[in-house]
Coordinates of N, CA and C in Angstrom, one line a residue:
M970 N 1.0 -1.2 0.0 CA 0.1 0.0 -0.1 C 0.9 1.4 0.0
K971 N 2.1 1.2 0.8 CA 2.8 2.3 1.0 C 3.4 2.6 -0.7
G972 N 3.5 1.5 -0.9 CA 4.3 1.6 -2.6 C 3.4 2.6 -3.5
I973 N 2.2 2.1 -3.4 CA 1.2 2.8 -4.4 C 0.9 4.5 -4.5
I974 N 1.0 4.9 -2.4 CA 0.8 5.8 -2.4 C 2.1 6.4 -2.6
S975 N 3.2 6.2 -2.5 CA 4.3 6.8 -2.9 C 4.7 7.2 -4.6
F976 N 4.0 6.0 -5.3 CA 3.6 6.2 -6.9 C 3.0 7.3 -7.4
V977 N 1.4 7.2 -6.5 CA 0.8 8.2 -6.8 C 1.0 9.8 -6.2
W978 N 2.2 10.1 -5.0 CA 2.6 11.1 -4.9 C 3.6 11.6 -6.0
E979 N 4.3 10.8 -6.1 CA 5.3 11.2 -7.1 C 5.0 11.3 -8.6
L980 N 3.7 10.9 -8.9 CA 2.8 11.3 -10.6 C 2.5 12.6 -10.2
A981 N 1.8 13.0 -8.7 CA 1.0 14.2 -8.9 C 2.1 15.4 -9.0
K982 N 3.5 15.3 -8.2 CA 4.4 15.9 -8.0 C 4.8 16.3 -9.6
I983 N 4.8 15.5 -10.4 CA 5.3 15.8 -11.9 C 4.1 16.2 -12.6
G984 N 3.0 16.0 -12.2 CA 1.7 16.6 -13.1 C 2.0 18.2 -12.7
V985 N 1.9 18.2 -11.2 CA 2.4 20.0 -10.9 C 3.3 20.4 -11.3
I986 N 4.7 20.1 -11.6 CA 5.6 20.5 -12.2 C 5.4 21.1 -13.7
A987 N 4.8 19.6 -14.3 CA 4.6 19.7 -15.8 C 3.7 21.3 -16.1
A988 N 2.9 20.9 -15.0 CA 1.7 22.3 -15.4 C 2.0 23.4 -15.1
I989 N 3.1 23.8 -14.0 CA 3.8 24.9 -14.0 C 4.7 25.3 -15.3
I990 N 5.2 24.7 -15.6 CA 5.7 24.9 -16.6 C 5.0 24.9 -18.0
V991 N 4.5 24.2 -18.4 CA 3.6 24.0 -19.6 C 2.2 25.3 -19.8
V992 N 1.5 25.3 -18.7 CA 0.4 26.2 -18.7 C 0.7 27.9 -19.2
P993 N 1.9 28.2 -18.2 CA 2.4 29.7 -18.6 C 3.0 29.6 -20.2
L994 N 3.8 28.8 -20.6 CA 4.2 29.0 -21.9 C 3.2 29.0 -23.0
R995 N 2.0 28.1 -22.8 CA 1.0 27.6 -23.7 C -0.2 29.0 -23.5
L996 N 0.1 29.8 -22.4 CA -0.8 31.0 -22.4 C -0.1 32.3 -22.9
F997 N 1.4 32.5 -22.6 CA 2.0 33.6 -23.0 C 2.9 33.8 -23.9
V998 N 3.6 32.3 -24.5 CA 4.5 32.1 -25.5 C 4.0 31.6 -26.6
F999 N 3.6 30.2 -26.5 CA 3.0 29.5 -27.9 C 1.8 29.6 -28.0
Q1000 N 1.1 29.4 -29.2 CA -0.3 29.4 -29.4 C -0.3 27.9 -30.5
P1001 N -1.3 27.4 -30.4 CA -1.4 26.3 -31.7 C -2.3 27.3 -32.7
F1002 N -2.5 26.6 -34.0 CA -2.9 27.6 -34.8 C -3.5 26.4 -36.0
L1003 N -4.7 25.9 -36.5 CA -5.1 25.1 -37.5 C -5.5 25.9 -38.8
V1004 N -4.9 25.6 -39.7 CA -5.3 26.7 -41.2 C -6.2 26.3 -41.6
K1005 N -7.3 26.9 -41.9 CA -8.6 26.7 -42.4 C -8.2 27.5 -43.8
G1006 N -8.8 26.8 -44.7 CA -8.7 27.5 -46.1 C -7.3 27.2 -46.8
D1007 N -7.4 27.9 -48.3 CA -6.3 27.9 -49.2 C -5.6 29.3 -49.3
S1008 N -5.4 29.9 -48.4 CA -5.1 31.4 -49.0 C -3.6 31.4 -48.9
M1009 N -3.0 30.6 -48.2 CA -1.5 30.5 -48.2 C -0.7 29.5 -48.7
V1010 N -1.5 28.8 -50.0 CA -0.8 27.7 -50.6 C -0.5 28.0 -51.5
P1011 N 0.8 27.9 -51.9 CA 1.7 26.6 -51.6 C 2.6 26.2 -50.4
S1012 N 2.7 27.5 -49.7 CA 3.3 27.4 -48.0 C 2.4 26.4 -47.3
F1013 N 1.5 26.8 -46.8 CA 0.4 26.0 -45.7 C -0.9 25.5 -46.4
H1014 N -1.5 24.6 -46.0 CA -2.5 24.0 -46.4 C -3.6 23.8 -45.7
N1015 N -4.9 23.7 -45.9 CA -6.0 23.5 -45.3 C -5.4 22.3 -44.2
G1016 N -6.0 22.5 -43.0 CA -5.7 21.3 -42.0 C -4.0 21.4 -41.5
D1017 N -3.3 22.1 -41.9 CA -1.8 22.2 -41.3 C -2.1 22.6 -39.9
Y1018 N -1.4 22.1 -39.1 CA -1.3 22.4 -37.6 C 0.0 23.3 -37.0
L1019 N 0.1 24.7 -37.0 CA 1.2 25.2 -36.7 C 1.1 25.7 -35.2
I1020 N 2.4 26.1 -34.8 CA 2.8 26.7 -33.6 C 3.0 28.1 -34.2
V1021 N 2.7 29.1 -33.1 CA 2.7 30.6 -33.1 C 3.3 31.2 -32.3
D1022 N 4.2 31.7 -32.4 CA 5.1 32.5 -31.1 C 4.3 34.0 -31.1
E1023 N 3.9 34.1 -29.8 CA 3.3 35.2 -29.5 C 4.1 36.2 -28.6
L1024 N 5.2 36.1 -28.4 CA 6.2 36.4 -27.5 C 7.2 37.6 -28.2
S1025 N 7.8 36.9 -29.2 CA 8.7 37.8 -30.3 C 8.9 39.1 -30.7
Y1026 N 7.6 39.3 -30.8 CA 7.2 40.9 -31.6 C 7.2 41.9 -30.2
K1027 N 7.4 41.0 -28.9 CA 6.9 42.3 -27.6 C 8.7 42.8 -27.3
F1028 N 9.5 42.0 -28.2 CA 11.1 42.4 -28.1 C 11.7 43.2 -29.6
R1029 N 10.9 42.8 -30.8 CA 11.3 43.0 -32.0 C 10.4 43.3 -33.0
N1030 N 10.3 43.9 -34.1 CA 9.4 44.1 -34.9 C 9.1 43.3 -35.9
P1031 N 8.0 43.1 -36.5 CA 7.9 42.1 -37.7 C 8.6 42.7 -38.8
E1032 N 8.9 41.4 -39.5 CA 9.9 41.3 -40.7 C 9.2 40.9 -41.9
R1033 N 9.5 41.8 -43.1 CA 8.9 41.5 -44.3 C 9.3 40.0 -44.7
G1034 N 8.6 39.2 -44.8 CA 8.4 37.7 -45.6 C 7.8 36.8 -44.2
E1035 N 7.9 37.3 -43.1 CA 7.3 36.5 -42.2 C 6.1 36.3 -42.3
V1036 N 5.4 34.9 -41.8 CA 4.2 34.6 -41.8 C 3.7 34.8 -40.8
I1037 N 2.4 35.6 -40.4 CA 2.1 35.6 -39.1 C 0.5 34.9 -38.8
V1038 N 0.0 35.0 -37.8 CA -1.4 34.9 -37.3 C -1.8 36.4 -37.0
L1039 N -2.7 36.9 -37.4 CA -3.5 38.0 -37.1 C -5.1 37.7 -36.9
K1040 N -5.3 39.0 -36.6 CA -6.8 39.3 -35.9 C -7.5 39.8 -37.0
F1041 N -8.8 39.1 -37.9 CA -9.0 39.7 -39.2 C -9.8 41.3 -38.2
P1042 N -9.3 42.5 -38.9 CA -9.8 43.9 -38.6 C -11.1 43.8 -38.4
Y1043 N -11.8 43.5 -39.3 CA -13.7 43.4 -39.4 C -14.2 42.8 -38.3
D1044 N -13.6 41.6 -37.7 CA -14.1 40.6 -36.4 C -12.9 40.1 -36.2
P1045 N -12.6 40.6 -35.1 CA -10.9 40.1 -34.6 C -11.4 38.7 -33.9
S1046 N -12.5 38.1 -33.6 CA -13.0 37.0 -33.3 C -12.0 35.7 -34.2
Q1047 N -12.3 36.3 -35.7 CA -11.3 35.3 -36.8 C -10.1 35.4 -36.4
R1048 N -9.1 34.6 -36.7 CA -8.0 34.5 -37.0 C -7.3 34.2 -38.5
F1049 N -6.6 34.8 -39.3 CA -6.3 34.7 -40.5 C -4.5 34.5 -40.3
I1050 N -4.1 33.5 -41.3 CA -2.8 34.0 -41.7 C -2.2 34.3 -43.0
K1051 N -1.5 35.2 -42.6 CA -0.8 35.9 -44.0 C 0.6 36.0 -44.0
R1052 N 1.4 36.8 -45.3 CA 2.8 37.0 -44.9 C 2.8 38.5 -45.2
I1053 N 3.6 39.2 -44.3 CA 3.9 40.3 -44.4 C 5.1 41.2 -45.8
V1054 N 4.3 41.6 -46.5 CA 5.1 42.3 -47.7 C 5.6 43.8 -47.7
G1055 N 4.9 44.6 -46.7 CA 5.1 45.9 -46.4 C 5.0 46.3 -45.2
L1056 N 6.1 47.2 -44.9 CA 6.6 47.5 -43.4 C 6.2 49.1 -42.9
P1057 N 5.9 49.5 -41.9 CA 5.5 50.9 -41.4 C 6.7 51.7 -42.3
G1058 N 5.8 53.1 -42.6 CA 6.7 54.1 -43.4 C 6.7 53.5 -44.8
E1059 N 6.7 52.5 -45.5 CA 6.9 52.5 -46.7 C 5.7 52.6 -47.6
T1060 N 6.0 52.9 -48.9 CA 4.8 52.8 -49.9 C 4.7 51.8 -50.6
L1061 N 3.7 50.8 -51.1 CA 3.6 50.0 -51.3 C 2.5 49.7 -52.8
E1062 N 3.3 49.2 -54.0 CA 2.5 49.3 -55.1 C 2.3 48.0 -55.7
I1063 N 1.3 47.6 -55.7 CA 0.9 46.1 -56.9 C 0.4 46.7 -58.3
K1064 N 1.3 46.4 -58.9 CA 0.9 47.1 -60.5 C 1.3 45.6 -61.4
D1065 N 1.1 45.6 -62.4 CA 1.2 44.8 -63.4 C 1.8 43.3 -62.9
G1066 N 1.1 42.8 -62.1 CA 1.6 41.5 -61.4 C 2.9 41.5 -60.4
K1067 N 3.2 42.8 -60.2 CA 4.3 42.8 -59.1 C 4.1 44.1 -58.1
V1068 N 4.9 43.4 -56.9 CA 4.8 44.2 -55.8 C 6.4 45.1 -56.0
A1069 N 6.1 46.3 -55.7 CA 7.3 47.5 -55.6 C 6.8 47.9 -54.4
I1070 N 8.3 48.0 -53.8 CA 8.3 48.8 -52.5 C 9.2 50.2 -52.9
Y1071 N 8.4 51.3 -52.1 CA 9.3 52.4 -51.9 C 9.7 52.6 -50.3
H1072 N 10.5 53.0 -50.2 CA 11.3 53.6 -48.6 C 10.8 54.9 -48.5
P1073 N 10.8 55.3 -47.3 CA 10.3 56.4 -47.1 C 11.1 57.5 -47.5
D1074 N 12.3 57.3 -47.2 CA 13.9 58.3 -47.5 C 14.4 58.2 -49.2
S1075 N 13.1 57.8 -50.0 CA 13.8 57.9 -51.4 C 12.7 57.8 -52.4
Q1076 N 12.9 57.8 -53.7 CA 11.7 57.7 -54.5 C 11.9 56.4 -55.2
D1077 N 13.1 55.8 -55.2 CA 13.5 54.5 -56.1 C 12.7 53.5 -55.4
A1078 N 12.4 52.6 -56.3 CA 11.5 51.4 -55.6 C 12.2 50.2 -55.9
F1079 N 12.0 49.0 -55.0 CA 12.4 47.5 -55.3 C 11.6 46.7 -55.8
V1080 N 11.4 45.9 -56.6 CA 10.6 45.2 -56.9 C 10.3 43.9 -55.9
L1081 N 9.6 43.4 -54.7 CA 10.0 42.6 -53.7 C 10.7 41.2 -54.4
D1082 N 11.1 40.8 -54.2 CA 11.9 39.6 -54.4 C 11.5 38.0 -53.6
E1083 N 10.3 37.3 -54.0 CA 9.7 36.2 -53.3 C 9.9 35.0 -53.6
S1084 N 11.1 34.6 -54.4 CA 11.1 33.5 -54.7 C 11.5 32.8 -53.8
Q1085 N 12.0 32.7 -52.6 CA 12.4 32.3 -51.2 C 11.3 31.2 -50.9
Y1086 N 10.4 31.6 -51.2 CA 9.0 31.2 -50.9 C 8.2 30.7 -51.5
L1087 N 8.0 31.5 -52.8 CA 7.0 31.5 -54.1 C 7.5 31.0 -55.2
D1088 N 6.9 30.5 -56.1 CA 7.2 30.1 -57.4 C 7.6 31.5 -58.1
G1089 N 8.5 31.8 -58.8 CA 9.2 32.9 -59.2 C 8.4 33.4 -60.7
N1090 N 7.1 32.7 -61.3 CA 6.8 33.1 -62.2 C 5.2 33.8 -61.4
L1091 N 5.0 33.7 -60.4 CA 3.8 34.2 -59.5 C 3.4 35.6 -59.7
Q1092 N 2.3 36.0 -60.3 CA 1.9 37.2 -60.8 C 1.1 37.5 -59.1
T1093 N 1.1 38.8 -58.9 CA 0.1 39.1 -58.0 C -0.9 40.3 -58.6
P1094 N -2.1 39.6 -58.4 CA -3.2 40.6 -59.3 C -3.8 41.6 -58.3
G1095 N -4.2 42.6 -59.0 CA -4.4 44.2 -58.2 C -4.1 45.0 -58.8
S1096 N -4.4 46.2 -58.5 CA -3.7 47.5 -58.8 C -4.1 48.6 -57.5
V1097 N -2.9 48.4 -56.8 CA -3.3 49.0 -55.4 C -1.6 50.1 -54.9
R1098 N -1.9 51.0 -54.4 CA -0.6 51.8 -53.9 C -1.2 52.5 -52.7
V1099 N -0.5 52.2 -51.7 CA -0.7 52.7 -50.4 C 1.0 53.1 -49.4
Q1100 N 0.2 54.4 -48.6 CA 1.3 54.4 -48.1 C 0.8 54.2 -46.7
L1101 N 2.1 53.1 -45.8 CA 1.9 52.8 -44.7 C 2.1 53.5 -43.5
K1102 N 1.5 53.9 -42.7 CA 1.9 54.8 -41.5 C 2.6 53.8 -40.5
E1103 N 2.9 54.6 -39.6 CA 3.4 53.9 -38.5 C 2.6 52.8 -37.8
G1104 N 3.2 51.8 -37.4 CA 2.5 50.9 -37.0 C 1.5 50.1 -37.9
E1105 N 1.8 50.1 -39.1 CA 0.8 49.4 -40.1 C 1.5 48.8 -41.1
Y1106 N 1.1 47.2 -41.5 CA 1.7 46.6 -42.4 C 0.9 45.9 -43.4
F1107 N 1.6 45.6 -44.6 CA 0.6 45.1 -45.4 C 0.8 43.5 -45.9
M1108 N -0.4 42.8 -46.0 CA -0.3 41.4 -45.7 C -1.2 40.8 -47.0
I1109 N -0.4 39.8 -47.3 CA -1.1 39.2 -48.7 C -0.5 37.8 -48.2
G1110 N -1.7 37.0 -48.9 CA -1.6 35.4 -48.9 C -0.8 35.0 -49.6
D1111 N -0.1 33.7 -49.5 CA 0.6 33.2 -50.7 C -0.2 32.7 -52.1
N1112 N -1.3 32.5 -51.8 CA -2.4 32.0 -53.0 C -3.0 33.0 -53.4
R1113 N -1.9 33.9 -54.2 CA -2.1 35.5 -54.6 C -3.6 35.6 -55.1
E1114 N -4.1 34.6 -56.3 CA -5.3 34.9 -56.9 C -6.7 34.3 -55.5
F1115 N -6.6 33.7 -54.8 CA -7.7 33.2 -53.8 C -7.4 33.9 -52.3
S1116 N -6.6 34.9 -52.3 CA -6.6 35.4 -50.8 C -7.3 36.7 -50.8
S1117 N -7.7 36.7 -49.3 CA -8.6 37.9 -48.6 C -7.4 38.6 -47.9
D1118 N -6.8 39.9 -48.4 CA -5.9 40.4 -47.5 C -5.8 42.1 -47.8
S1119 N -4.5 42.3 -47.3 CA -4.3 43.8 -47.3 C -5.1 44.4 -48.8
R1120 N -4.8 43.7 -50.0 CA -5.5 44.2 -51.0 C -6.8 44.5 -51.2
S1121 N -7.6 44.1 -50.3 CA -9.1 44.0 -50.1 C -9.3 44.7 -49.0
W1122 N -8.9 44.7 -47.7 CA -9.2 45.1 -46.4 C -8.2 46.3 -46.2
G1123 N -7.3 46.8 -46.6 CA -6.3 47.4 -46.5 C -5.2 47.0 -45.4
P1124 N -4.4 48.6 -45.2 CA -3.2 47.9 -44.1 C -3.6 47.2 -43.0
L1125 N -2.9 46.7 -42.3 CA -3.3 45.8 -40.9 C -2.1 46.6 -40.0
S1126 N -2.9 47.3 -38.9 CA -2.7 47.3 -37.7 C -1.9 46.6 -36.9
E1127 N -0.7 47.3 -36.1 CA 0.3 46.2 -35.1 C -0.9 45.6 -34.1
K1128 N -1.8 46.2 -33.9 CA -2.7 45.8 -32.7 C -3.5 44.5 -33.0
Y1129 N -3.7 44.1 -34.2 CA -4.2 42.4 -34.8 C -3.5 41.6 -35.1
I1130 N -2.1 42.2 -34.6 CA -0.8 40.9 -34.9 C -0.8 40.2 -33.9
V1131 N -1.4 38.7 -34.0 CA -1.0 37.7 -32.6 C 0.1 37.3 -32.2
G1132 N 1.0 37.0 -33.4 CA 2.1 36.2 -33.4 C 2.7 35.7 -34.7
R1133 N 4.0 35.2 -35.0 CA 4.6 34.8 -36.1 C 4.4 33.5 -36.1
M1134 N 4.5 32.6 -37.0 CA 4.3 31.1 -37.2 C 5.7 30.7 -37.2
I1135 N 6.0 29.8 -36.4 CA 7.5 29.2 -36.1 C 7.7 28.0 -36.6
W1136 N 6.2 27.2 -36.3 CA 6.7 25.7 -36.8 C 5.3 25.1 -37.3
K1137 N 5.8 24.3 -38.2 CA 4.8 23.6 -38.9 C 4.9 22.1 -38.0
V1138 N 3.6 22.0 -37.3 CA 3.6 20.6 -36.4 C 3.5 19.5 -37.3
F1139 N 2.4 19.4 -38.2 CA 2.0 18.3 -39.1 C 0.6 19.1 -39.3
S1140 N 0.4 18.3 -40.4 CA -0.9 18.3 -41.6 C -2.0 17.0 -41.1
L1141 N -3.3 17.8 -40.8 CA -4.4 16.7 -40.4 C -4.5 16.2 -41.8
N1142 N -4.4 16.8 -42.8 CA -4.7 16.0 -44.3 C -3.8 14.8 -44.4
T1143 N -2.4 14.9 -44.1 CA -1.4 14.1 -44.2 C -1.8 13.0 -43.1
L1144 N -1.9 13.3 -41.5 CA -2.2 12.4 -40.7 C -3.6 11.5 -41.4
A1145 N -4.9 12.0 -41.6 CA -5.8 11.4 -42.2 C -5.6 10.3 -43.0
A1146 N -4.7 10.7 -44.0 CA -4.2 10.0 -45.3 C -3.3 8.9 -44.6
L1147 N -2.5 8.9 -43.6 CA -1.7 7.9 -42.9 C -2.6 6.8 -42.4
V1148 N -3.7 7.2 -41.8 CA -4.3 6.5 -40.7 C -5.6 5.5 -42.0
N1149 N -5.8 6.1 -43.1 CA -6.5 5.8 -43.9 C -6.2 4.6 -44.8
S1150 N -4.9 4.7 -45.0 CA -3.8 3.7 -45.6 C -3.6 2.3 -44.9
K1151 N -3.8 2.3 -43.9 CA -3.3 1.1 -43.0 C -4.9 0.2 -42.9

């Protein structure tokens, strides 16, 4: 009997220690996110399970090219996943299928090179020119033809940024395919 009580006590201590470590991490640092929809194809697909870092933007600013989870400005209860293409103070122009960025201190623009994460032949539909204010970002989904993003709802205020995607854990579609193949 004494052995069982000792075992239960040790198990309870492990549970309490795990809760002390895991709960604050889950509440204040990392958050799971399930991708719904195809706005980020080919980078992320419907059913992908991601881990989002909610802490790093408290110490540094978001950077161009990062994938973030955001609160949809017109309904903050909804979460979207998008890529940052325009930074505060910049002027962004979408024209002839290209994204051009103008820095605040120059009239010269550069065409955004997204070949690191998108097919080089991808065109960005739309015709937009916007001056981003302090604390505003321009977001676009990787599936440029079928993404609701800053091209339709405008610049995103930093107050709507939840965090940055740091890890794709698994895909529910892949997991379902593995289970069904057995």
